[in-house]
Amino acid sequence: NNVDIRVVRIFNTYGPGMHPFDGRVVSNFIMQALRNEDITIYGDGSQTRSFCFVDDLVEAMVRMMAQEDDVGPVNIGNPNEFSIKELAEAVLELIPESKSEIKYLPLPGDDPKQRKPDIAKARKIIGWEPKVQLKEGLSQTIAYFKNLDMGRYKKPTDHTAHENTEKQSKKRKLEDGK
């Protein structure tokens, strides 16, 4: 059909413009810290993620659309890994006025231990790699959240995504006689 397309596979992206209650880990941690709520980590926090700042993502997408050699898919993300605990600690360091503490909850059974994009194809095809480091991006994102008119946003009902895992854990403990 002669449709000119490009395909990118987007990995964890964060930055100004995020909804404060979108349920993603970066916005969750920042909002919890700004509200002096406990920062909730599922598991021991050792699972890793990579976080790509939105400006880097947009640059990669524009470069991908501007080239004609490959339609993709091309992974777009930041290959630098951070543990969830490191992310929580960085948020607390960047919001020193927060009274939040880290709280550990059971890890859901389907939570991956690692998420890291291979951006070799992006480097080769569009000459791209992310530039914004995590703390720099978090600082900009925190400033964005601090300036939001929170009256325009509703906090969702209590989080239930981990409810089944918690029920399974309790059931196992009962079955094991603990």
PDB file of N, CA, C and O in Angstrom, residues 85-126:
ATOM      1  N   LYS A  85      15.396   0.148  44.315  1.00  0.00           N
ATOM      2  CA  LYS A  85      15.818   0.791  45.569  1.00  0.00           C
ATOM      3  C   LYS A  85      16.679   2.022  45.278  1.00  0.00           C
ATOM      4  O   LYS A  85      16.511   3.065  45.926  1.00  0.00           O
ATOM      5  N   GLU A  86      17.586   1.935  44.297  1.00  0.00           N
ATOM      6  CA  GLU A  86      18.405   3.102  43.933  1.00  0.00           C
ATOM      7  C   GLU A  86      17.530   4.249  43.427  1.00  0.00           C
ATOM      8  O   GLU A  86      17.795   5.419  43.733  1.00  0.00           O
ATOM      9  N   LEU A  87      16.498   3.921  42.668  1.00  0.00           N
ATOM     10  CA  LEU A  87      15.582   4.956  42.188  1.00  0.00           C
ATOM     11  C   LEU A  87      14.894   5.639  43.358  1.00  0.00           C
ATOM     12  O   LEU A  87      14.837   6.874  43.426  1.00  0.00           O
ATOM     13  N   ALA A  88      14.376   4.855  44.299  1.00  0.00           N
ATOM     14  CA  ALA A  88      13.704   5.426  45.471  1.00  0.00           C
ATOM     15  C   ALA A  88      14.656   6.326  46.258  1.00  0.00           C
ATOM     16  O   ALA A  88      14.279   7.432  46.676  1.00  0.00           O
ATOM     17  N   GLU A  89      15.885   5.868  46.458  1.00  0.00           N
ATOM     18  CA  GLU A  89      16.876   6.664  47.195  1.00  0.00           C
ATOM     19  C   GLU A  89      17.210   7.957  46.458  1.00  0.00           C
ATOM     20  O   GLU A  89      17.375   9.010  47.077  1.00  0.00           O
ATOM     21  N   ALA A  90      17.296   7.900  45.126  1.00  0.00           N
ATOM     22  CA  ALA A  90      17.586   9.107  44.339  1.00  0.00           C
ATOM     23  C   ALA A  90      16.448  10.118  44.467  1.00  0.00           C
ATOM     24  O   ALA A  90      16.691  11.322  44.617  1.00  0.00           O
ATOM     25  N   VAL A  91      15.212   9.645  44.421  1.00  0.00           N
ATOM     26  CA  VAL A  91      14.056  10.544  44.575  1.00  0.00           C
ATOM     27  C   VAL A  91      14.100  11.218  45.946  1.00  0.00           C
ATOM     28  O   VAL A  91      13.923  12.436  46.057  1.00  0.00           O
ATOM     29  N   LEU A  92      14.359  10.443  46.984  1.00  0.00           N
ATOM     30  CA  LEU A  92      14.419  11.023  48.331  1.00  0.00           C
ATOM     31  C   LEU A  92      15.583  12.012  48.464  1.00  0.00           C
ATOM     32  O   LEU A  92      15.455  13.036  49.136  1.00  0.00           O
ATOM     33  N   GLU A  93      16.693  11.726  47.826  1.00  0.00           N
ATOM     34  CA  GLU A  93      17.842  12.643  47.860  1.00  0.00           C
ATOM     35  C   GLU A  93      17.499  13.962  47.170  1.00  0.00           C
ATOM     36  O   GLU A  93      17.915  15.037  47.626  1.00  0.00           O
ATOM     37  N   LEU A  94      16.719  13.896  46.088  1.00  0.00           N
ATOM     38  CA  LEU A  94      16.368  15.097  45.326  1.00  0.00           C
ATOM     39  C   LEU A  94      15.171  15.855  45.905  1.00  0.00           C
ATOM     40  O   LEU A  94      14.875  16.966  45.468  1.00  0.00           O
ATOM     41  N   ILE A  95      14.498  15.249  46.882  1.00  0.00           N
ATOM     42  CA  ILE A  95      13.406  15.920  47.600  1.00  0.00           C
ATOM     43  C   ILE A  95      13.763  15.847  49.095  1.00  0.00           C
ATOM     44  O   ILE A  95      13.140  15.115  49.868  1.00  0.00           O
ATOM     45  N   PRO A  96      14.777  16.598  49.516  1.00  0.00           N
ATOM     46  CA  PRO A  96      15.281  16.472  50.888  1.00  0.00           C
ATOM     47  C   PRO A  96      14.264  16.861  51.957  1.00  0.00           C
ATOM     48  O   PRO A  96      14.381  16.427  53.100  1.00  0.00           O
ATOM     49  N   GLU A  97      13.248  17.639  51.586  1.00  0.00           N
ATOM     50  CA  GLU A  97      12.233  18.037  52.567  1.00  0.00           C
ATOM     51  C   GLU A  97      11.218  16.933  52.837  1.00  0.00           C
ATOM     52  O   GLU A  97      10.417  17.030  53.764  1.00  0.00           O
ATOM     53  N   SER A  98      11.264  15.856  52.057  1.00  0.00           N
ATOM     54  CA  SER A  98      10.300  14.770  52.219  1.00  0.00           C
ATOM     55  C   SER A  98      10.525  14.023  53.524  1.00  0.00           C
ATOM     56  O   SER A  98      11.656  13.791  53.944  1.00  0.00           O
ATOM     57  N   LYS A  99       9.430  13.645  54.145  1.00  0.00           N
ATOM     58  CA  LYS A  99       9.476  12.839  55.374  1.00  0.00           C
ATOM     59  C   LYS A  99       9.228  11.352  55.051  1.00  0.00           C
ATOM     60  O   LYS A  99       9.088  10.533  55.944  1.00  0.00           O
ATOM     61  N   SER A 100       9.163  11.031  53.775  1.00  0.00           N
ATOM     62  CA  SER A 100       8.871   9.661  53.341  1.00  0.00           C
ATOM     63  C   SER A 100       9.966   8.693  53.758  1.00  0.00           C
ATOM     64  O   SER A 100      11.134   9.057  53.847  1.00  0.00           O
ATOM     65  N   GLU A 101       9.530   7.467  53.983  1.00  0.00           N
ATOM     66  CA  GLU A 101      10.459   6.362  54.230  1.00  0.00           C
ATOM     67  C   GLU A 101      10.141   5.263  53.233  1.00  0.00           C
ATOM     68  O   GLU A 101       9.043   5.206  52.690  1.00  0.00           O
ATOM     69  N   ILE A 102      11.106   4.405  52.996  1.00  0.00           N
ATOM     70  CA  ILE A 102      10.899   3.297  52.069  1.00  0.00           C
ATOM     71  C   ILE A 102      10.202   2.156  52.798  1.00  0.00           C
ATOM     72  O   ILE A 102      10.597   1.769  53.892  1.00  0.00           O
ATOM     73  N   LYS A 103       9.146   1.642  52.168  1.00  0.00           N
ATOM     74  CA  LYS A 103       8.367   0.531  52.719  1.00  0.00           C
ATOM     75  C   LYS A 103       8.408  -0.617  51.707  1.00  0.00           C
ATOM     76  O   LYS A 103       8.178  -0.409  50.517  1.00  0.00           O
ATOM     77  N   TYR A 104       8.720  -1.807  52.202  1.00  0.00           N
ATOM     78  CA  TYR A 104       8.826  -2.974  51.321  1.00  0.00           C
ATOM     79  C   TYR A 104       7.567  -3.823  51.426  1.00  0.00           C
ATOM     80  O   TYR A 104       7.111  -4.130  52.519  1.00  0.00           O
ATOM     81  N   LEU A 105       7.018  -4.183  50.263  1.00  0.00           N
ATOM     82  CA  LEU A 105       5.828  -5.025  50.180  1.00  0.00           C
ATOM     83  C   LEU A 105       6.165  -6.274  49.371  1.00  0.00           C
ATOM     84  O   LEU A 105       7.167  -6.300  48.663  1.00  0.00           O
ATOM     85  N   PRO A 106       5.327  -7.302  49.424  1.00  0.00           N
ATOM     86  CA  PRO A 106       5.627  -8.530  48.676  1.00  0.00           C
ATOM     87  C   PRO A 106       5.756  -8.274  47.173  1.00  0.00           C
ATOM     88  O   PRO A 106       5.022  -7.462  46.606  1.00  0.00           O
ATOM     89  N   LEU A 107       6.695  -8.965  46.566  1.00  0.00           N
ATOM     90  CA  LEU A 107       6.934  -8.844  45.130  1.00  0.00           C
ATOM     91  C   LEU A 107       5.880  -9.640  44.370  1.00  0.00           C
ATOM     92  O   LEU A 107       5.662 -10.814  44.659  1.00  0.00           O
ATOM     93  N   PRO A 108       5.219  -9.010  43.387  1.00  0.00           N
ATOM     94  CA  PRO A 108       4.262  -9.768  42.580  1.00  0.00           C
ATOM     95  C   PRO A 108       4.970 -10.886  41.828  1.00  0.00           C
ATOM     96  O   PRO A 108       6.130 -10.747  41.426  1.00  0.00           O
ATOM     97  N   GLY A 109       4.272 -11.983  41.624  1.00  0.00           N
ATOM     98  CA  GLY A 109       4.876 -13.128  40.963  1.00  0.00           C
ATOM     99  C   GLY A 109       5.315 -12.868  39.537  1.00  0.00           C
ATOM    100  O   GLY A 109       6.240 -13.504  39.037  1.00  0.00           O
ATOM    101  N   ASP A 110       4.684 -11.900  38.853  1.00  0.00           N
ATOM    102  CA  ASP A 110       4.998 -11.656  37.451  1.00  0.00           C
ATOM    103  C   ASP A 110       5.947 -10.480  37.235  1.00  0.00           C
ATOM    104  O   ASP A 110       6.151 -10.036  36.120  1.00  0.00           O
ATOM    105  N   ASP A 111       6.559  -9.964  38.287  1.00  0.00           N
ATOM    106  CA  ASP A 111       7.441  -8.810  38.168  1.00  0.00           C
ATOM    107  C   ASP A 111       8.805  -9.251  37.638  1.00  0.00           C
ATOM    108  O   ASP A 111       9.472 -10.079  38.256  1.00  0.00           O
ATOM    109  N   PRO A 112       9.241  -8.710  36.489  1.00  0.00           N
ATOM    110  CA  PRO A 112      10.546  -9.117  35.965  1.00  0.00           C
ATOM    111  C   PRO A 112      11.691  -8.593  36.824  1.00  0.00           C
ATOM    112  O   PRO A 112      11.595  -7.517  37.407  1.00  0.00           O
ATOM    113  N   LYS A 113      12.768  -9.368  36.886  1.00  0.00           N
ATOM    114  CA  LYS A 113      13.940  -8.967  37.682  1.00  0.00           C
ATOM    115  C   LYS A 113      14.756  -7.898  36.970  1.00  0.00           C
ATOM    116  O   LYS A 113      15.496  -7.158  37.606  1.00  0.00           O
ATOM    117  N   GLN A 114      14.657  -7.854  35.644  1.00  0.00           N
ATOM    118  CA  GLN A 114      15.483  -6.931  34.873  1.00  0.00           C
ATOM    119  C   GLN A 114      14.738  -6.473  33.629  1.00  0.00           C
ATOM    120  O   GLN A 114      14.030  -7.265  33.001  1.00  0.00           O
ATOM    121  N   ARG A 115      14.896  -5.208  33.293  1.00  0.00           N
ATOM    122  CA  ARG A 115      14.417  -4.661  32.021  1.00  0.00           C
ATOM    123  C   ARG A 115      15.489  -3.719  31.513  1.00  0.00           C
ATOM    124  O   ARG A 115      15.762  -2.694  32.125  1.00  0.00           O
ATOM    125  N   LYS A 116      16.108  -4.109  30.400  1.00  0.00           N
ATOM    126  CA  LYS A 116      17.196  -3.310  29.845  1.00  0.00           C
ATOM    127  C   LYS A 116      17.150  -3.419  28.326  1.00  0.00           C
ATOM    128  O   LYS A 116      17.286  -4.505  27.783  1.00  0.00           O
ATOM    129  N   PRO A 117      16.982  -2.287  27.641  1.00  0.00           N
ATOM    130  CA  PRO A 117      16.928  -2.353  26.186  1.00  0.00           C
ATOM    131  C   PRO A 117      18.311  -2.511  25.550  1.00  0.00           C
ATOM    132  O   PRO A 117      19.302  -1.982  26.050  1.00  0.00           O
ATOM    133  N   ASP A 118      18.355  -3.230  24.458  1.00  0.00           N
ATOM    134  CA  ASP A 118      19.558  -3.308  23.634  1.00  0.00           C
ATOM    135  C   ASP A 118      19.387  -2.245  22.551  1.00  0.00           C
ATOM    136  O   ASP A 118      18.535  -2.386  21.663  1.00  0.00           O
ATOM    137  N   ILE A 119      20.177  -1.172  22.632  1.00  0.00           N
ATOM    138  CA  ILE A 119      20.004  -0.061  21.699  1.00  0.00           C
ATOM    139  C   ILE A 119      21.060  -0.060  20.594  1.00  0.00           C
ATOM    140  O   ILE A 119      21.260   0.956  19.918  1.00  0.00           O
ATOM    141  N   ALA A 120      21.705  -1.197  20.366  1.00  0.00           N
ATOM    142  CA  ALA A 120      22.748  -1.283  19.331  1.00  0.00           C
ATOM    143  C   ALA A 120      22.219  -0.852  17.965  1.00  0.00           C
ATOM    144  O   ALA A 120      22.899  -0.143  17.216  1.00  0.00           O
ATOM    145  N   LYS A 121      21.021  -1.269  17.628  1.00  0.00           N
ATOM    146  CA  LYS A 121      20.440  -0.912  16.332  1.00  0.00           C
ATOM    147  C   LYS A 121      20.174   0.590  16.244  1.00  0.00           C
ATOM    148  O   LYS A 121      20.378   1.202  15.187  1.00  0.00           O
ATOM    149  N   ALA A 122      19.725   1.201  17.333  1.00  0.00           N
ATOM    150  CA  ALA A 122      19.502   2.655  17.344  1.00  0.00           C
ATOM    151  C   ALA A 122      20.824   3.399  17.152  1.00  0.00           C
ATOM    152  O   ALA A 122      20.880   4.400  16.425  1.00  0.00           O
ATOM    153  N   ARG A 123      21.872   2.911  17.789  1.00  0.00           N
ATOM    154  CA  ARG A 123      23.198   3.535  17.611  1.00  0.00           C
ATOM    155  C   ARG A 123      23.636   3.444  16.151  1.00  0.00           C
ATOM    156  O   ARG A 123      24.150   4.410  15.588  1.00  0.00           O
ATOM    157  N   LYS A 124      23.437   2.277  15.555  1.00  0.00           N
ATOM    158  CA  LYS A 124      23.893   2.034  14.181  1.00  0.00           C
ATOM    159  C   LYS A 124      23.062   2.795  13.150  1.00  0.00           C
ATOM    160  O   LYS A 124      23.602   3.460  12.280  1.00  0.00           O
ATOM    161  N   ILE A 125      21.749   2.698  13.240  1.00  0.00           N
ATOM    162  CA  ILE A 125      20.874   3.242  12.198  1.00  0.00           C
ATOM    163  C   ILE A 125      20.687   4.745  12.301  1.00  0.00           C
ATOM    164  O   ILE A 125      20.713   5.454  11.303  1.00  0.00           O
ATOM    165  N   ILE A 126      20.478   5.247  13.521  1.00  0.00           N
ATOM    166  CA  ILE A 126      20.174   6.682  13.663  1.00  0.00           C
ATOM    167  C   ILE A 126      21.234   7.440  14.464  1.00  0.00           C
ATOM    168  O   ILE A 126      21.069   8.623  14.746  1.00  0.00           O
TER     169      ILE A 126
END
